[in-house]
Amino acid sequence: MALNRLLPLILIALAIPTWLPAQTPGPDSATDPQSDQPIASTRALRNMAQQLFEMGNQARAAQGLPALQWDTALAAAALKHCARMAAEGPISHQYNGELDLSRRAGQAGAHFNLIEENVAVGPTPAAIHQSWMNSPGHRDNLLNPEVNRAGVAVVPGGNLLYAVVDFSRAVSALTGDQVETTVVALLQAKGIAAHGRSAGARQACAQESGMPAALDGRRPEFIMRWQDSSLDRLPDALLARIASGRYHDAVVASCTEESADKTFTVYRMAVLLLRP
């Protein structure tokens, strides 16, 4: 089964699970619940997860796509869900009482704005990989040029293997000060003298609307509030104001994002342009 979700934030957000870490805590061997006999060692399961990961990157390379990086937080979430699949029998992306995939990944410590998941049951890693490549939805997830991290978990059940592979577009986990520093640099590149760490500006950022009467002894004339997971460019409306040539100074603020879904990494920012 393939799962790919787009969750709307103010700009963009998409969701998915994880993969098996290189060091996975657990017993030295897995046991067949039918016969109570060991099936595979933990090392063997790690190796099979690594095989799936490598086959996925080989498939991407054949399409001219960059290799995915292994993400330990995603892996931890994938392993937990994979164990649940093996216990349940029929495969699914979510079982009764279980968090959805974006919350599982977020709870495990992953930071992302795009997440998707493939799950399967089969006799070997090669057979599972081929089944994903033969399925349009699974293939699209695996060959998605928008993802850059992945995780694989393999858990035995009976004489078969249960597998989860998760893909995500990773987002850096930044502090409020780091967010402000990044936006200040973007403004300075446009010729605006900007600074952050203003208590008044941060309060204005947290409000839904309204303009501070004064800031640093000056009256702000324009405020732009927005949320995004990417800090590589300023909003078009703000760029248009800057292009007018009326402003030369700004104060930047970072505050807590306003989102119903806290599993996606997103930043809330405000820029206050000051009168000359």
mmCIF file of C-alpha atoms in Angstrom:
data_model
loop_
_atom_site.group_PDB
_atom_site.id
_atom_site.type_symbol
_atom_site.label_atom_id
_atom_site.label_comp_id
_atom_site.label_asym_id
_atom_site.label_seq_id
_atom_site.Cartn_x
_atom_site.Cartn_y
_atom_site.Cartn_z
ATOM 1 C CA MET A 1 0.000 0.000 0.000
ATOM 2 C CA ALA A 2 1.199 3.482 -0.807
ATOM 3 C CA LEU A 3 0.377 6.624 1.124
ATOM 4 C CA ASN A 4 1.149 10.180 0.157
ATOM 5 C CA ARG A 5 -0.485 13.058 2.012
ATOM 6 C CA LEU A 6 -0.467 16.796 1.512
ATOM 7 C CA LEU A 7 -1.500 18.725 4.585
ATOM 8 C CA PRO A 8 -2.154 22.443 4.037
ATOM 9 C CA LEU A 9 -0.320 24.814 6.272
ATOM 10 C CA ILE A 10 -0.200 28.466 5.383
ATOM 11 C CA LEU A 11 2.136 27.631 2.509
ATOM 12 C CA ILE A 12 2.909 23.919 2.228
ATOM 13 C CA ALA A 13 3.060 20.675 4.186
ATOM 14 C CA LEU A 14 3.111 16.988 3.219
ATOM 15 C CA ALA A 15 3.351 13.866 5.350
ATOM 16 C CA ILE A 16 5.080 10.380 5.790
ATOM 17 C CA PRO A 17 6.820 7.730 8.189
ATOM 18 C CA THR A 18 10.394 6.231 8.604
ATOM 19 C CA TRP A 19 13.085 3.546 8.346
ATOM 20 C CA LEU A 20 15.147 1.126 10.428
ATOM 21 C CA PRO A 21 18.216 2.668 12.095
ATOM 22 C CA ALA A 22 21.656 1.133 11.804
ATOM 23 C CA GLN A 23 21.519 0.235 15.502
ATOM 24 C CA THR A 24 18.034 -0.961 16.369
ATOM 25 C CA PRO A 25 17.423 -2.013 19.969
ATOM 26 C CA GLY A 26 15.750 -5.364 20.390
ATOM 27 C CA PRO A 27 16.342 -9.091 20.910
ATOM 28 C CA ASP A 28 19.086 -10.951 19.073
ATOM 29 C CA SER A 29 16.515 -12.940 17.093
ATOM 30 C CA ALA A 30 12.921 -12.755 15.917
ATOM 31 C CA THR A 31 10.483 -15.592 16.570
ATOM 32 C CA ASP A 32 7.795 -17.087 14.336
ATOM 33 C CA PRO A 33 4.547 -16.771 16.344
ATOM 34 C CA GLN A 34 3.233 -19.979 14.739
ATOM 35 C CA SER A 35 6.142 -22.286 15.551
ATOM 36 C CA ASP A 36 7.937 -20.278 18.256
ATOM 37 C CA GLN A 37 11.154 -20.887 16.300
ATOM 38 C CA PRO A 38 13.740 -18.214 15.504
ATOM 39 C CA ILE A 39 13.345 -16.829 11.986
ATOM 40 C CA ALA A 40 15.992 -14.195 11.576
ATOM 41 C CA SER A 41 18.515 -12.403 13.712
ATOM 42 C CA THR A 42 18.219 -8.706 14.359
ATOM 43 C CA ARG A 43 21.332 -8.241 12.238
ATOM 44 C CA ALA A 44 19.713 -10.141 9.363
ATOM 45 C CA LEU A 45 16.634 -7.915 9.587
ATOM 46 C CA ARG A 46 18.838 -4.824 9.559
ATOM 47 C CA ASN A 47 20.583 -6.177 6.484
ATOM 48 C CA MET A 48 17.268 -6.773 4.739
ATOM 49 C CA ALA A 49 16.124 -3.241 5.546
ATOM 50 C CA GLN A 50 19.415 -1.946 4.168
ATOM 51 C CA GLN A 51 18.900 -4.005 1.013
ATOM 52 C CA LEU A 52 15.512 -2.373 0.440
ATOM 53 C CA PHE A 53 17.022 1.043 1.052
ATOM 54 C CA GLU A 54 19.855 0.424 -1.403
ATOM 55 C CA MET A 55 17.538 -1.014 -4.059
ATOM 56 C CA GLY A 56 15.414 2.103 -3.744
ATOM 57 C CA ASN A 57 18.420 4.348 -4.306
ATOM 58 C CA GLN A 58 19.521 2.227 -7.269
ATOM 59 C CA ALA A 59 16.068 2.703 -8.810
ATOM 60 C CA ARG A 60 16.334 6.462 -8.260
ATOM 61 C CA ALA A 61 19.827 6.583 -9.771
ATOM 62 C CA ALA A 62 18.513 4.810 -12.876
ATOM 63 C CA GLN A 63 16.040 7.693 -13.271
ATOM 64 C CA GLY A 64 18.700 10.354 -12.707
ATOM 65 C CA LEU A 65 17.364 11.199 -9.225
ATOM 66 C CA PRO A 66 19.559 11.988 -6.192
ATOM 67 C CA ALA A 67 20.069 9.327 -3.548
ATOM 68 C CA LEU A 68 17.998 9.420 -0.379
ATOM 69 C CA GLN A 69 19.697 9.810 2.994
ATOM 70 C CA TRP A 70 18.969 7.484 5.911
ATOM 71 C CA ASP A 71 16.997 9.157 8.714
ATOM 72 C CA THR A 72 17.140 7.516 12.136
ATOM 73 C CA ALA A 73 14.037 9.256 13.508
ATOM 74 C CA LEU A 74 11.973 8.121 10.552
ATOM 75 C CA ALA A 75 13.421 4.656 10.922
ATOM 76 C CA ALA A 76 12.309 4.412 14.533
ATOM 77 C CA ALA A 77 8.739 5.334 13.593
ATOM 78 C CA ALA A 78 8.710 2.886 10.685
ATOM 79 C CA LEU A 79 9.956 0.046 12.848
ATOM 80 C CA LYS A 80 7.218 0.634 15.406
ATOM 81 C CA HIS A 81 4.525 0.592 12.697
ATOM 82 C CA CYS A 82 6.085 -2.420 10.986
ATOM 83 C CA ALA A 83 5.927 -4.403 14.226
ATOM 84 C CA ARG A 84 2.247 -3.462 14.519
ATOM 85 C CA MET A 85 1.626 -4.730 10.980
ATOM 86 C CA ALA A 86 3.261 -8.067 11.757
ATOM 87 C CA ALA A 87 1.101 -8.389 14.873
ATOM 88 C CA GLU A 88 -2.111 -7.450 13.051
ATOM 89 C CA GLY A 89 -1.581 -9.555 9.925
ATOM 90 C CA PRO A 90 -3.392 -7.505 7.233
ATOM 91 C CA ILE A 91 -1.217 -4.547 6.254
ATOM 92 C CA SER A 92 -2.415 -0.994 6.739
ATOM 93 C CA HIS A 93 -1.074 2.540 7.122
ATOM 94 C CA GLN A 94 -2.948 3.002 10.403
ATOM 95 C CA TYR A 95 -4.643 0.670 12.905
ATOM 96 C CA ASN A 96 -7.235 1.378 15.569
ATOM 97 C CA GLY A 97 -5.708 3.382 18.376
ATOM 98 C CA GLU A 98 -2.537 4.144 16.391
ATOM 99 C CA LEU A 99 -1.300 7.625 15.476
ATOM 100 C CA ASP A 100 -1.337 8.529 11.797
ATOM 101 C CA LEU A 101 1.939 8.437 9.935
ATOM 102 C CA SER A 102 2.828 12.136 10.230
ATOM 103 C CA ARG A 103 2.286 12.056 13.998
ATOM 104 C CA ARG A 104 4.275 8.843 14.351
ATOM 105 C CA ALA A 105 7.180 10.433 12.496
ATOM 106 C CA GLY A 106 6.915 13.708 14.402
ATOM 107 C CA GLN A 107 6.750 11.900 17.731
ATOM 108 C CA ALA A 108 9.918 10.010 16.800
ATOM 109 C CA GLY A 109 11.716 13.321 16.299
ATOM 110 C CA ALA A 110 11.635 13.747 12.517
ATOM 111 C CA HIS A 111 11.349 17.240 11.022
ATOM 112 C CA PHE A 112 9.683 17.432 7.624
ATOM 113 C CA ASN A 113 7.151 19.172 5.425
ATOM 114 C CA LEU A 114 6.500 16.257 3.076
ATOM 115 C CA ILE A 115 5.992 12.670 4.115
ATOM 116 C CA GLU A 116 4.808 9.503 2.348
ATOM 117 C CA GLU A 117 4.831 5.779 3.033
ATOM 118 C CA ASN A 118 4.971 2.393 1.309
ATOM 119 C CA VAL A 119 4.058 -0.794 3.157
ATOM 120 C CA ALA A 120 4.113 -4.401 1.970
ATOM 121 C CA VAL A 121 4.331 -8.055 2.916
ATOM 122 C CA GLY A 122 6.346 -10.544 0.868
ATOM 123 C CA PRO A 123 8.841 -13.416 0.900
ATOM 124 C CA THR A 124 12.084 -11.471 0.289
ATOM 125 C CA PRO A 125 13.354 -7.878 0.131
ATOM 126 C CA ALA A 126 13.835 -8.224 -3.635
ATOM 127 C CA ALA A 127 10.246 -9.368 -4.121
ATOM 128 C CA ILE A 128 8.928 -6.516 -1.975
ATOM 129 C CA HIS A 129 10.985 -3.939 -3.879
ATOM 130 C CA GLN A 130 9.788 -5.304 -7.215
ATOM 131 C CA SER A 131 6.159 -5.195 -6.071
ATOM 132 C CA TRP A 132 6.608 -1.507 -5.207
ATOM 133 C CA MET A 133 8.207 -0.800 -8.574
ATOM 134 C CA ASN A 134 5.317 -2.547 -10.354
ATOM 135 C CA SER A 135 2.680 -0.480 -8.513
ATOM 136 C CA PRO A 136 2.180 3.102 -9.834
ATOM 137 C CA GLY A 137 1.461 4.625 -6.407
ATOM 138 C CA HIS A 138 4.400 2.941 -4.685
ATOM 139 C CA ARG A 139 6.702 3.701 -7.600
ATOM 140 C CA ASP A 140 5.708 7.382 -7.521
ATOM 141 C CA ASN A 141 6.564 7.575 -3.817
ATOM 142 C CA LEU A 142 9.911 5.862 -4.315
ATOM 143 C CA LEU A 143 10.869 8.026 -7.297
ATOM 144 C CA ASN A 144 9.475 11.294 -5.950
ATOM 145 C CA PRO A 145 12.096 13.991 -6.692
ATOM 146 C CA GLU A 146 10.713 16.102 -3.810
ATOM 147 C CA VAL A 147 11.855 13.707 -1.045
ATOM 148 C CA ASN A 148 15.410 13.494 0.292
ATOM 149 C CA ARG A 149 15.221 11.186 3.324
ATOM 150 C CA ALA A 150 14.018 7.595 3.694
ATOM 151 C CA GLY A 151 13.722 4.819 6.217
ATOM 152 C CA VAL A 152 13.061 1.124 6.017
ATOM 153 C CA ALA A 153 11.937 -1.398 8.605
ATOM 154 C CA VAL A 154 11.574 -5.155 8.148
ATOM 155 C CA VAL A 155 9.828 -7.435 10.655
ATOM 156 C CA PRO A 156 9.075 -11.156 10.216
ATOM 157 C CA GLY A 157 5.597 -12.641 10.535
ATOM 158 C CA GLY A 158 5.060 -16.332 9.863
ATOM 159 C CA ASN A 159 7.081 -17.208 6.776
ATOM 160 C CA LEU A 160 6.819 -13.711 5.328
ATOM 161 C CA LEU A 161 8.427 -10.330 5.814
ATOM 162 C CA TYR A 162 6.538 -7.150 6.650
ATOM 163 C CA ALA A 163 8.172 -3.982 5.372
ATOM 164 C CA VAL A 164 7.688 -0.246 5.755
ATOM 165 C CA VAL A 165 9.580 2.381 3.794
ATOM 166 C CA ASP A 166 9.007 6.045 4.494
ATOM 167 C CA PHE A 167 10.124 9.032 2.485
ATOM 168 C CA SER A 168 10.278 12.636 3.616
ATOM 169 C CA ARG A 169 11.504 16.046 2.667
ATOM 170 C CA ALA A 170 13.535 17.033 5.687
ATOM 171 C CA VAL A 171 13.353 20.462 7.297
ATOM 172 C CA SER A 172 16.008 21.928 9.562
ATOM 173 C CA ALA A 173 15.008 22.338 13.196
ATOM 174 C CA LEU A 174 15.781 25.998 13.953
ATOM 175 C CA THR A 175 15.417 28.065 17.092
ATOM 176 C CA GLY A 176 13.518 31.344 17.032
ATOM 177 C CA ASP A 177 16.784 33.292 17.051
ATOM 178 C CA GLN A 178 18.064 31.257 14.089
ATOM 179 C CA VAL A 179 14.859 31.917 12.147
ATOM 180 C CA GLU A 180 15.207 35.643 12.758
ATOM 181 C CA THR A 181 18.868 35.599 11.731
ATOM 182 C CA THR A 182 17.963 33.854 8.475
ATOM 183 C CA VAL A 183 15.198 36.333 7.597
ATOM 184 C CA VAL A 184 17.394 39.287 8.576
ATOM 185 C CA ALA A 185 19.983 38.067 6.055
ATOM 186 C CA LEU A 186 17.332 37.871 3.321
ATOM 187 C CA LEU A 187 16.278 41.456 4.055
ATOM 188 C CA GLN A 188 19.828 42.733 4.157
ATOM 189 C CA ALA A 189 20.416 41.170 0.744
ATOM 190 C CA LYS A 190 17.620 43.456 -0.487
ATOM 191 C CA GLY A 191 19.253 46.536 0.985
ATOM 192 C CA ILE A 192 17.120 46.697 4.167
ATOM 193 C CA ALA A 193 18.811 47.346 7.516
ATOM 194 C CA ALA A 194 17.105 44.690 9.650
ATOM 195 C CA HIS A 195 17.493 43.189 13.094
ATOM 196 C CA GLY A 196 15.678 40.689 15.317
ATOM 197 C CA ARG A 197 15.322 39.806 19.003
ATOM 198 C CA SER A 198 12.702 42.460 19.659
ATOM 199 C CA ALA A 199 10.135 41.593 22.342
ATOM 200 C CA GLY A 200 7.624 43.988 20.828
ATOM 201 C CA ALA A 201 8.013 42.525 17.348
ATOM 202 C CA ARG A 202 7.642 38.978 18.676
ATOM 203 C CA GLN A 203 4.432 39.953 20.403
ATOM 204 C CA ALA A 204 3.141 41.450 17.157
ATOM 205 C CA CYS A 205 4.125 38.258 15.339
ATOM 206 C CA ALA A 206 2.019 36.163 17.717
ATOM 207 C CA GLN A 207 -1.068 38.296 17.147
ATOM 208 C CA GLU A 208 -3.417 37.515 14.277
ATOM 209 C CA SER A 209 -3.730 41.143 13.270
ATOM 210 C CA GLY A 210 -2.929 44.671 14.374
ATOM 211 C CA MET A 211 0.114 46.912 14.334
ATOM 212 C CA PRO A 212 2.228 48.028 17.308
ATOM 213 C CA ALA A 213 1.877 51.729 18.022
ATOM 214 C CA ALA A 214 5.636 52.024 18.292
ATOM 215 C CA LEU A 215 8.660 49.775 17.927
ATOM 216 C CA ASP A 216 12.193 50.744 18.937
ATOM 217 C CA GLY A 217 10.928 54.310 19.288
ATOM 218 C CA ARG A 218 9.569 54.352 15.729
ATOM 219 C CA ARG A 219 6.172 53.671 14.192
ATOM 220 C CA PRO A 220 5.932 50.598 11.935
ATOM 221 C CA GLU A 221 4.110 51.295 8.684
ATOM 222 C CA PHE A 222 3.710 47.765 7.324
ATOM 223 C CA ILE A 223 3.684 44.279 8.840
ATOM 224 C CA MET A 224 3.843 40.949 7.046
ATOM 225 C CA ARG A 225 3.044 37.767 8.984
ATOM 226 C CA TRP A 226 3.452 34.354 7.364
ATOM 227 C CA GLN A 227 4.222 30.707 7.980
ATOM 228 C CA ASP A 228 6.360 28.339 5.967
ATOM 229 C CA SER A 229 8.764 25.456 6.361
ATOM 230 C CA SER A 230 11.187 27.046 3.924
ATOM 231 C CA LEU A 231 13.251 30.125 4.735
ATOM 232 C CA ASP A 232 14.894 30.573 1.348
ATOM 233 C CA ARG A 233 12.869 33.551 0.126
ATOM 234 C CA LEU A 234 10.622 36.381 1.279
ATOM 235 C CA PRO A 235 6.886 36.532 0.404
ATOM 236 C CA ASP A 236 6.031 38.296 -2.857
ATOM 237 C CA ALA A 237 3.877 40.903 -1.079
ATOM 238 C CA LEU A 238 6.810 41.851 1.156
ATOM 239 C CA LEU A 239 9.197 41.977 -1.790
ATOM 240 C CA ALA A 240 6.797 44.340 -3.565
ATOM 241 C CA ARG A 241 6.815 46.704 -0.572
ATOM 242 C CA ILE A 242 10.609 46.643 -0.453
ATOM 243 C CA ALA A 243 10.796 47.304 -4.185
ATOM 244 C CA SER A 244 8.811 50.534 -3.698
ATOM 245 C CA GLY A 245 11.939 52.104 -2.219
ATOM 246 C CA ARG A 246 10.003 53.646 0.671
ATOM 247 C CA TYR A 247 11.579 51.511 3.378
ATOM 248 C CA HIS A 248 15.143 51.130 4.580
ATOM 249 C CA ASP A 249 14.728 49.611 8.068
ATOM 250 C CA ALA A 250 12.905 46.540 9.416
ATOM 251 C CA VAL A 251 12.468 44.470 12.539
ATOM 252 C CA VAL A 252 12.159 40.681 12.235
ATOM 253 C CA ALA A 253 10.323 38.421 14.676
ATOM 254 C CA SER A 254 9.786 34.683 15.079
ATOM 255 C CA CYS A 255 6.919 33.258 17.117
ATOM 256 C CA THR A 256 4.990 30.025 17.660
ATOM 257 C CA GLU A 257 3.283 28.749 14.526
ATOM 258 C CA GLU A 258 -0.482 28.669 14.290
ATOM 259 C CA SER A 259 -1.359 25.218 12.979
ATOM 260 C CA ALA A 260 -3.852 22.526 13.876
ATOM 261 C CA ASP A 261 -1.245 19.903 13.015
ATOM 262 C CA LYS A 262 1.928 20.207 15.081
ATOM 263 C CA THR A 263 3.699 17.260 13.402
ATOM 264 C CA PHE A 264 4.982 19.234 10.417
ATOM 265 C CA THR A 265 7.917 21.586 10.929
ATOM 266 C CA VAL A 266 6.828 25.118 10.077
ATOM 267 C CA TYR A 267 7.965 28.557 11.154
ATOM 268 C CA ARG A 268 5.854 31.642 11.817
ATOM 269 C CA MET A 269 7.544 34.942 11.086
ATOM 270 C CA ALA A 270 6.781 38.633 10.934
ATOM 271 C CA VAL A 271 8.621 41.512 9.308
ATOM 272 C CA LEU A 272 7.759 45.065 10.333
ATOM 273 C CA LEU A 273 8.886 47.782 7.943
ATOM 274 C CA LEU A 274 9.621 51.064 9.691
ATOM 275 C CA ARG A 275 8.950 54.549 8.465
ATOM 276 C CA PRO A 276 12.083 56.477 7.466
#
